[in-house]
Every structure is written in C-alpha cells, then in structure tokens.
Amino acid sequence: MKKIYKYINYILAPLMLFIIFTACGNEPDYDESMSSPRMMSSPESASLMTKEVSSGPVSQGSDQLTNISDRKISKNAQLEIKVKSLDDSMNFITNKTNSYKGYIVSSSSYAPNTDYETKTANISLRVPSDSLDQFLKEIKTYAKETIHESIFTQDITEEYIDVKAKITSMESSEQRLTKLLDKTGSVNEIVEVEKELSRLRGEIDSLKGRFKFIENSVVTSLVHIYMEEIPNP
C-alpha cells in the first residue's frame, strides 16, 4: 500500500510544483464595477467587463505569444442612450444582435407608476469582437441621443497560457495514473488510484471550462446598453 502512495506522489509532485509556481503570477485585473452606476451587473459582466489596462509584457511561460497579433485581448463596451420607444428599441437591438450572429445575455426594464419618472431598460449582449465597432455605430445611429460610451480592453494572454499549460500538465499526470492503474494488483491500491484519478479529472474539467470562457471572451465582446425613453412632450 505504501508503494502505491509513493508512485502517486511521484506522479503528482511535479504537477503540484507547477501549479504553485504559476499561481504566483499576476491574475488579470477583472473589475466587477462599471463606470456608470446605472448599468446592470449580470453574472457574466461581473467577470468580464474590465477596466482599461496597459498591454505590458506578460511573465512566466508567455514566450509562446510574443507576437502582438497573437496576444489574447478581451474587448467589451458600455453604452447609454436615449430612445423614443423602449419596446421598439429592445426589438431593434435584439434583431441587430442576431444579425451579427451574437446573443442576448440578459435584459430588464423599469416602468414607473407616475409620469414624473423616466422609463428605462438594460440589455447585455455578446457580438463578435471584430464587429463591435460597427455594431455600436449602428446602435448610436438608431438612438435619439448618445449619453455615454466606453470601450474596455484587457490583455488576458497570461491567464490564457497559464490555464492551457495547467490542463496539459494535468492531462499528462492523468495518463501516468491510468497506466499505474493497469499495473496495480490489490483492491485497495485500485481504489486509491481511482480516487486520485477522479479528483484530477474533476480539476481538468473545471480548467477546461475556464479555458473555454477565456477563449469566448476574446472572440466575442460583452456589451451593456442602458436606455432611457424620451418622455412625450
């Protein structure tokens, strides 16, 4: 039994050192807040809508992506506009998002009970990053007035590389444990190896989910739009 523990520790030790080493690097500075307090905060926006940061050189393991064109940049936006009709505007934005092959993340609206308050709505959506500027241009053209516009960018190359490297390292450890499982004889040893394999596979699945999220934040842009309906004269 002690022998199987020795083999498991031998397989996992390099992986643990690698994880500790990469964890010491700087994490991307995700900013949960928006510059406008009126913007809605969806679960996705809390992770992705970021403040503008510099694109300085990344550290550990980032030599793979030294080319500027290969860097992973997250680009998101917020827009505040005034519109003639909230209902018509929501339909316009939804249809325009679909035409760009994007999708709606969340939406909400507020209709006051009095004539003294303004009707408002929030909508969060995703469109392809390379179409962001044109998309915003069309929304601003449709609106009666643009109150505020912000575009946020962040270099997430380092996290992209770190997560990808951790997945590769863990999958290598998984393969070695699988080979070890074929060589074990006793029931107790099999149980211990399978237990460790189950834990490792759970971590791999979690990291793959994170990696997919990072990739999606590069190829698509998160846009928050806050709208005010212009009162009838």
mmCIF file of C-alpha atoms in Angstrom:
data_model
loop_
_atom_site.group_PDB
_atom_site.id
_atom_site.type_symbol
_atom_site.label_atom_id
_atom_site.label_comp_id
_atom_site.label_asym_id
_atom_site.label_seq_id
_atom_site.Cartn_x
_atom_site.Cartn_y
_atom_site.Cartn_z
ATOM 1 C CA MET A 1 0.000 0.000 0.000
ATOM 2 C CA LYS A 2 2.853 2.366 0.851
ATOM 3 C CA LYS A 3 4.368 1.598 -2.525
ATOM 4 C CA ILE A 4 1.278 2.811 -4.411
ATOM 5 C CA TYR A 5 1.238 6.036 -2.377
ATOM 6 C CA LYS A 6 4.890 6.539 -3.306
ATOM 7 C CA TYR A 7 4.085 6.191 -7.023
ATOM 8 C CA ILE A 8 1.093 8.538 -6.799
ATOM 9 C CA ASN A 9 3.164 11.181 -5.029
ATOM 10 C CA TYR A 10 5.928 10.736 -7.580
ATOM 11 C CA ILE A 11 3.469 11.367 -10.417
ATOM 12 C CA LEU A 12 1.713 14.336 -8.801
ATOM 13 C CA ALA A 13 4.689 16.148 -7.239
ATOM 14 C CA PRO A 14 5.825 17.899 -10.464
ATOM 15 C CA LEU A 15 2.219 18.893 -11.148
ATOM 16 C CA MET A 16 1.798 20.480 -7.710
ATOM 17 C CA LEU A 17 5.060 22.411 -8.069
ATOM 18 C CA PHE A 18 3.931 23.675 -11.466
ATOM 19 C CA ILE A 19 0.549 24.833 -10.124
ATOM 20 C CA ILE A 20 2.167 26.612 -7.154
ATOM 21 C CA PHE A 21 4.691 28.284 -9.449
ATOM 22 C CA THR A 22 2.090 29.570 -11.933
ATOM 23 C CA ALA A 23 -0.243 30.655 -9.125
ATOM 24 C CA CYS A 24 2.408 33.160 -8.068
ATOM 25 C CA GLY A 25 1.884 35.070 -11.324
ATOM 26 C CA ASN A 26 -0.410 38.059 -11.547
ATOM 27 C CA GLU A 27 -4.066 37.318 -12.238
ATOM 28 C CA PRO A 28 -5.942 39.532 -14.730
ATOM 29 C CA ASP A 29 -7.442 42.539 -13.005
ATOM 30 C CA TYR A 30 -11.122 41.945 -13.536
ATOM 31 C CA ASP A 31 -13.203 44.860 -12.321
ATOM 32 C CA GLU A 32 -16.672 43.941 -11.096
ATOM 33 C CA SER A 33 -17.905 47.517 -11.216
ATOM 34 C CA MET A 34 -18.948 49.545 -14.224
ATOM 35 C CA SER A 35 -18.085 53.198 -14.741
ATOM 36 C CA SER A 36 -21.807 54.010 -14.719
ATOM 37 C CA PRO A 37 -23.800 53.005 -11.610
ATOM 38 C CA ARG A 38 -26.931 52.692 -13.741
ATOM 39 C CA MET A 39 -25.557 49.806 -15.763
ATOM 40 C CA MET A 40 -26.945 46.415 -14.793
ATOM 41 C CA SER A 41 -24.475 43.852 -13.475
ATOM 42 C CA SER A 42 -25.132 40.378 -14.847
ATOM 43 C CA PRO A 43 -23.118 37.353 -13.574
ATOM 44 C CA GLU A 44 -21.190 37.343 -16.823
ATOM 45 C CA SER A 45 -20.457 41.048 -16.721
ATOM 46 C CA ALA A 46 -19.080 40.768 -13.201
ATOM 47 C CA SER A 47 -16.308 38.582 -14.569
ATOM 48 C CA LEU A 48 -15.715 40.152 -17.936
ATOM 49 C CA MET A 49 -16.410 43.866 -18.019
ATOM 50 C CA THR A 50 -12.968 45.183 -17.203
ATOM 51 C CA LYS A 51 -11.287 48.475 -16.678
ATOM 52 C CA GLU A 52 -8.763 49.576 -19.280
ATOM 53 C CA VAL A 53 -5.298 48.275 -18.536
ATOM 54 C CA SER A 54 -1.957 48.517 -20.256
ATOM 55 C CA SER A 55 -0.744 45.767 -22.535
ATOM 56 C CA GLY A 56 2.621 45.327 -20.901
ATOM 57 C CA PRO A 57 4.718 42.193 -21.282
ATOM 58 C CA VAL A 58 3.363 39.071 -19.652
ATOM 59 C CA SER A 59 5.509 36.889 -17.448
ATOM 60 C CA GLN A 60 6.015 33.172 -16.823
ATOM 61 C CA GLY A 61 5.607 30.966 -19.858
ATOM 62 C CA SER A 62 4.391 33.717 -22.139
ATOM 63 C CA ASP A 63 7.236 33.440 -24.661
ATOM 64 C CA GLN A 64 4.858 31.422 -26.854
ATOM 65 C CA LEU A 65 2.851 34.575 -27.628
ATOM 66 C CA THR A 66 5.455 37.296 -28.083
ATOM 67 C CA ASN A 67 3.834 38.438 -31.318
ATOM 68 C CA ILE A 68 1.374 41.279 -30.814
ATOM 69 C CA SER A 69 -1.029 39.704 -33.291
ATOM 70 C CA ASP A 70 -1.085 36.527 -31.189
ATOM 71 C CA ARG A 71 -1.988 38.199 -27.896
ATOM 72 C CA LYS A 72 -5.365 37.456 -26.340
ATOM 73 C CA ILE A 73 -7.291 40.698 -25.884
ATOM 74 C CA SER A 74 -10.711 40.990 -24.287
ATOM 75 C CA LYS A 75 -12.709 43.939 -25.655
ATOM 76 C CA ASN A 76 -16.041 44.999 -24.109
ATOM 77 C CA ALA A 77 -18.239 48.085 -24.137
ATOM 78 C CA GLN A 78 -20.950 50.031 -22.378
ATOM 79 C CA LEU A 79 -23.398 52.427 -23.960
ATOM 80 C CA GLU A 80 -26.003 54.811 -22.537
ATOM 81 C CA ILE A 81 -28.584 56.154 -24.965
ATOM 82 C CA LYS A 82 -31.928 57.929 -25.132
ATOM 83 C CA VAL A 83 -34.615 56.422 -27.344
ATOM 84 C CA LYS A 84 -38.115 57.269 -28.493
ATOM 85 C CA SER A 85 -39.640 53.885 -27.538
ATOM 86 C CA LEU A 86 -38.140 51.280 -25.202
ATOM 87 C CA ASP A 87 -40.134 48.412 -26.710
ATOM 88 C CA ASP A 88 -39.150 49.281 -30.267
ATOM 89 C CA SER A 89 -35.536 49.800 -29.196
ATOM 90 C CA MET A 90 -35.342 46.445 -27.415
ATOM 91 C CA ASN A 91 -36.662 44.739 -30.546
ATOM 92 C CA PHE A 92 -34.226 46.653 -32.750
ATOM 93 C CA ILE A 93 -31.212 45.767 -30.589
ATOM 94 C CA THR A 94 -32.274 42.113 -30.332
ATOM 95 C CA ASN A 95 -32.702 41.798 -34.100
ATOM 96 C CA LYS A 96 -29.434 43.640 -34.738
ATOM 97 C CA THR A 97 -27.606 41.342 -32.294
ATOM 98 C CA ASN A 98 -28.977 38.284 -34.093
ATOM 99 C CA SER A 99 -27.930 39.717 -37.464
ATOM 100 C CA TYR A 100 -24.341 39.904 -36.160
ATOM 101 C CA LYS A 101 -24.598 36.274 -35.012
ATOM 102 C CA GLY A 102 -24.499 37.402 -31.385
ATOM 103 C CA TYR A 103 -26.824 36.611 -28.489
ATOM 104 C CA ILE A 104 -28.611 38.304 -25.609
ATOM 105 C CA VAL A 105 -27.120 37.631 -22.172
ATOM 106 C CA SER A 106 -29.795 39.356 -20.056
ATOM 107 C CA SER A 107 -32.274 42.229 -20.097
ATOM 108 C CA SER A 108 -34.535 44.183 -17.754
ATOM 109 C CA SER A 109 -36.807 47.229 -17.846
ATOM 110 C CA TYR A 110 -38.374 49.671 -15.407
ATOM 111 C CA ALA A 111 -41.775 51.271 -15.969
ATOM 112 C CA PRO A 112 -42.670 53.790 -13.222
ATOM 113 C CA ASN A 113 -46.197 54.256 -11.920
ATOM 114 C CA THR A 114 -46.020 58.019 -12.254
ATOM 115 C CA ASP A 115 -45.406 60.431 -15.120
ATOM 116 C CA TYR A 116 -42.561 62.059 -13.220
ATOM 117 C CA GLU A 117 -40.100 59.192 -13.620
ATOM 118 C CA THR A 118 -38.299 58.004 -16.737
ATOM 119 C CA LYS A 119 -38.805 54.597 -18.271
ATOM 120 C CA THR A 120 -35.503 52.758 -18.503
ATOM 121 C CA ALA A 121 -34.128 49.449 -19.692
ATOM 122 C CA ASN A 122 -30.868 47.492 -19.568
ATOM 123 C CA ILE A 123 -29.694 44.874 -22.005
ATOM 124 C CA SER A 124 -26.473 42.851 -22.012
ATOM 125 C CA LEU A 125 -25.387 41.021 -25.132
ATOM 126 C CA ARG A 126 -22.449 39.469 -26.934
ATOM 127 C CA VAL A 127 -21.341 40.079 -30.516
ATOM 128 C CA PRO A 128 -18.185 39.007 -32.374
ATOM 129 C CA SER A 129 -15.285 41.187 -31.240
ATOM 130 C CA ASP A 130 -14.272 42.116 -34.773
ATOM 131 C CA SER A 131 -17.792 43.530 -35.332
ATOM 132 C CA LEU A 132 -18.023 45.527 -32.102
ATOM 133 C CA ASP A 133 -17.251 48.971 -33.539
ATOM 134 C CA GLN A 134 -19.716 48.630 -36.406
ATOM 135 C CA PHE A 135 -22.389 47.251 -34.064
ATOM 136 C CA LEU A 136 -22.032 50.203 -31.694
ATOM 137 C CA LYS A 137 -22.135 52.616 -34.630
ATOM 138 C CA GLU A 138 -25.484 51.219 -35.776
ATOM 139 C CA ILE A 139 -26.980 51.377 -32.272
ATOM 140 C CA LYS A 140 -25.857 55.005 -31.856
ATOM 141 C CA THR A 141 -27.284 55.900 -35.253
ATOM 142 C CA TYR A 142 -30.640 54.428 -34.234
ATOM 143 C CA ALA A 143 -30.703 56.205 -30.847
ATOM 144 C CA LYS A 144 -32.037 59.731 -30.473
ATOM 145 C CA GLU A 145 -29.080 60.688 -28.284
ATOM 146 C CA THR A 146 -25.891 59.039 -27.026
ATOM 147 C CA ILE A 147 -25.254 59.921 -23.380
ATOM 148 C CA HIS A 148 -22.120 57.897 -22.766
ATOM 149 C CA GLU A 149 -19.911 55.334 -24.496
ATOM 150 C CA SER A 150 -16.942 53.387 -23.139
ATOM 151 C CA ILE A 151 -14.815 50.614 -24.598
ATOM 152 C CA PHE A 152 -12.760 48.450 -22.246
ATOM 153 C CA THR A 153 -9.816 46.295 -23.307
ATOM 154 C CA GLN A 154 -7.648 43.888 -21.349
ATOM 155 C CA ASP A 155 -4.730 41.678 -22.245
ATOM 156 C CA ILE A 156 -5.554 38.204 -20.884
ATOM 157 C CA THR A 157 -2.688 36.416 -22.640
ATOM 158 C CA GLU A 158 -1.013 35.362 -19.402
ATOM 159 C CA GLU A 159 -4.083 33.679 -17.969
ATOM 160 C CA TYR A 160 -4.739 32.012 -21.334
ATOM 161 C CA ILE A 161 -1.235 30.497 -21.348
ATOM 162 C CA ASP A 162 -1.284 29.518 -17.657
ATOM 163 C CA VAL A 163 -4.642 27.725 -17.849
ATOM 164 C CA LYS A 164 -3.695 25.947 -21.064
ATOM 165 C CA ALA A 165 -0.368 24.814 -19.547
ATOM 166 C CA LYS A 166 -2.087 23.542 -16.382
ATOM 167 C CA ILE A 167 -4.512 21.489 -18.474
ATOM 168 C CA THR A 168 -1.620 19.937 -20.427
ATOM 169 C CA SER A 169 0.289 19.117 -17.233
ATOM 170 C CA MET A 170 -2.756 17.614 -15.518
ATOM 171 C CA GLU A 171 -3.639 15.505 -18.545
ATOM 172 C CA SER A 172 -0.075 14.170 -18.550
ATOM 173 C CA SER A 173 -0.452 13.200 -14.872
ATOM 174 C CA GLU A 174 -3.805 11.607 -15.687
ATOM 175 C CA GLN A 175 -2.191 9.418 -18.352
ATOM 176 C CA ARG A 176 0.526 8.277 -15.950
ATOM 177 C CA LEU A 177 -2.031 7.445 -13.265
ATOM 178 C CA THR A 178 -4.082 5.498 -15.800
ATOM 179 C CA LYS A 179 -1.007 3.433 -16.682
ATOM 180 C CA LEU A 180 -0.344 2.915 -12.975
ATOM 181 C CA LEU A 181 -3.920 1.680 -12.534
ATOM 182 C CA ASP A 182 -3.288 -1.077 -15.099
ATOM 183 C CA LYS A 183 -0.296 -2.284 -13.061
ATOM 184 C CA THR A 184 -1.901 -2.290 -9.608
ATOM 185 C CA GLY A 185 -2.942 -5.597 -8.137
ATOM 186 C CA SER A 186 -4.764 -5.183 -4.833
ATOM 187 C CA VAL A 187 -8.262 -3.801 -4.427
ATOM 188 C CA ASN A 188 -7.065 -1.116 -2.000
ATOM 189 C CA GLU A 189 -4.464 0.138 -4.451
ATOM 190 C CA ILE A 190 -7.022 0.277 -7.254
ATOM 191 C CA VAL A 191 -9.400 2.268 -5.034
ATOM 192 C CA GLU A 192 -6.692 4.798 -4.142
ATOM 193 C CA VAL A 193 -5.586 5.328 -7.738
ATOM 194 C CA GLU A 194 -9.180 5.646 -8.976
ATOM 195 C CA LYS A 195 -9.879 8.144 -6.198
ATOM 196 C CA GLU A 196 -6.923 10.273 -7.281
ATOM 197 C CA LEU A 197 -7.906 9.952 -10.942
ATOM 198 C CA SER A 198 -11.433 11.110 -10.170
ATOM 199 C CA ARG A 199 -10.149 14.178 -8.318
ATOM 200 C CA LEU A 200 -7.687 15.009 -11.092
ATOM 201 C CA ARG A 201 -10.318 14.653 -13.829
ATOM 202 C CA GLY A 202 -12.632 16.968 -11.910
ATOM 203 C CA GLU A 203 -9.926 19.641 -11.831
ATOM 204 C CA ILE A 204 -9.227 19.142 -15.539
ATOM 205 C CA ASP A 205 -12.915 19.594 -16.399
ATOM 206 C CA SER A 206 -13.026 22.761 -14.295
ATOM 207 C CA LEU A 207 -9.952 24.201 -16.022
ATOM 208 C CA LYS A 208 -11.316 23.321 -19.452
ATOM 209 C CA GLY A 209 -14.483 25.226 -18.595
ATOM 210 C CA ARG A 210 -12.390 28.225 -17.578
ATOM 211 C CA PHE A 211 -10.307 27.956 -20.749
ATOM 212 C CA LYS A 212 -13.447 27.934 -22.903
ATOM 213 C CA PHE A 213 -14.687 31.008 -21.037
ATOM 214 C CA ILE A 214 -11.394 32.826 -21.712
ATOM 215 C CA GLU A 215 -11.495 31.927 -25.407
ATOM 216 C CA ASN A 216 -15.086 33.161 -25.655
ATOM 217 C CA SER A 217 -14.143 36.471 -24.022
ATOM 218 C CA VAL A 218 -11.585 37.013 -26.797
ATOM 219 C CA VAL A 219 -13.708 36.134 -29.836
ATOM 220 C CA THR A 220 -16.845 37.902 -28.556
ATOM 221 C CA SER A 221 -17.408 41.271 -26.887
ATOM 222 C CA LEU A 222 -19.750 41.850 -23.963
ATOM 223 C CA VAL A 223 -21.872 44.975 -24.471
ATOM 224 C CA HIS A 224 -24.061 46.647 -21.839
ATOM 225 C CA ILE A 225 -26.661 49.090 -23.099
ATOM 226 C CA TYR A 226 -28.641 51.366 -20.786
ATOM 227 C CA MET A 227 -31.632 53.119 -22.349
ATOM 228 C CA GLU A 228 -33.874 55.981 -21.281
ATOM 229 C CA GLU A 229 -37.177 56.617 -23.024
ATOM 230 C CA ILE A 230 -37.692 60.229 -24.046
ATOM 231 C CA PRO A 231 -40.947 61.437 -22.426
ATOM 232 C CA ASN A 232 -43.746 62.583 -24.706
ATOM 233 C CA PRO A 233 -43.989 66.404 -24.782
#
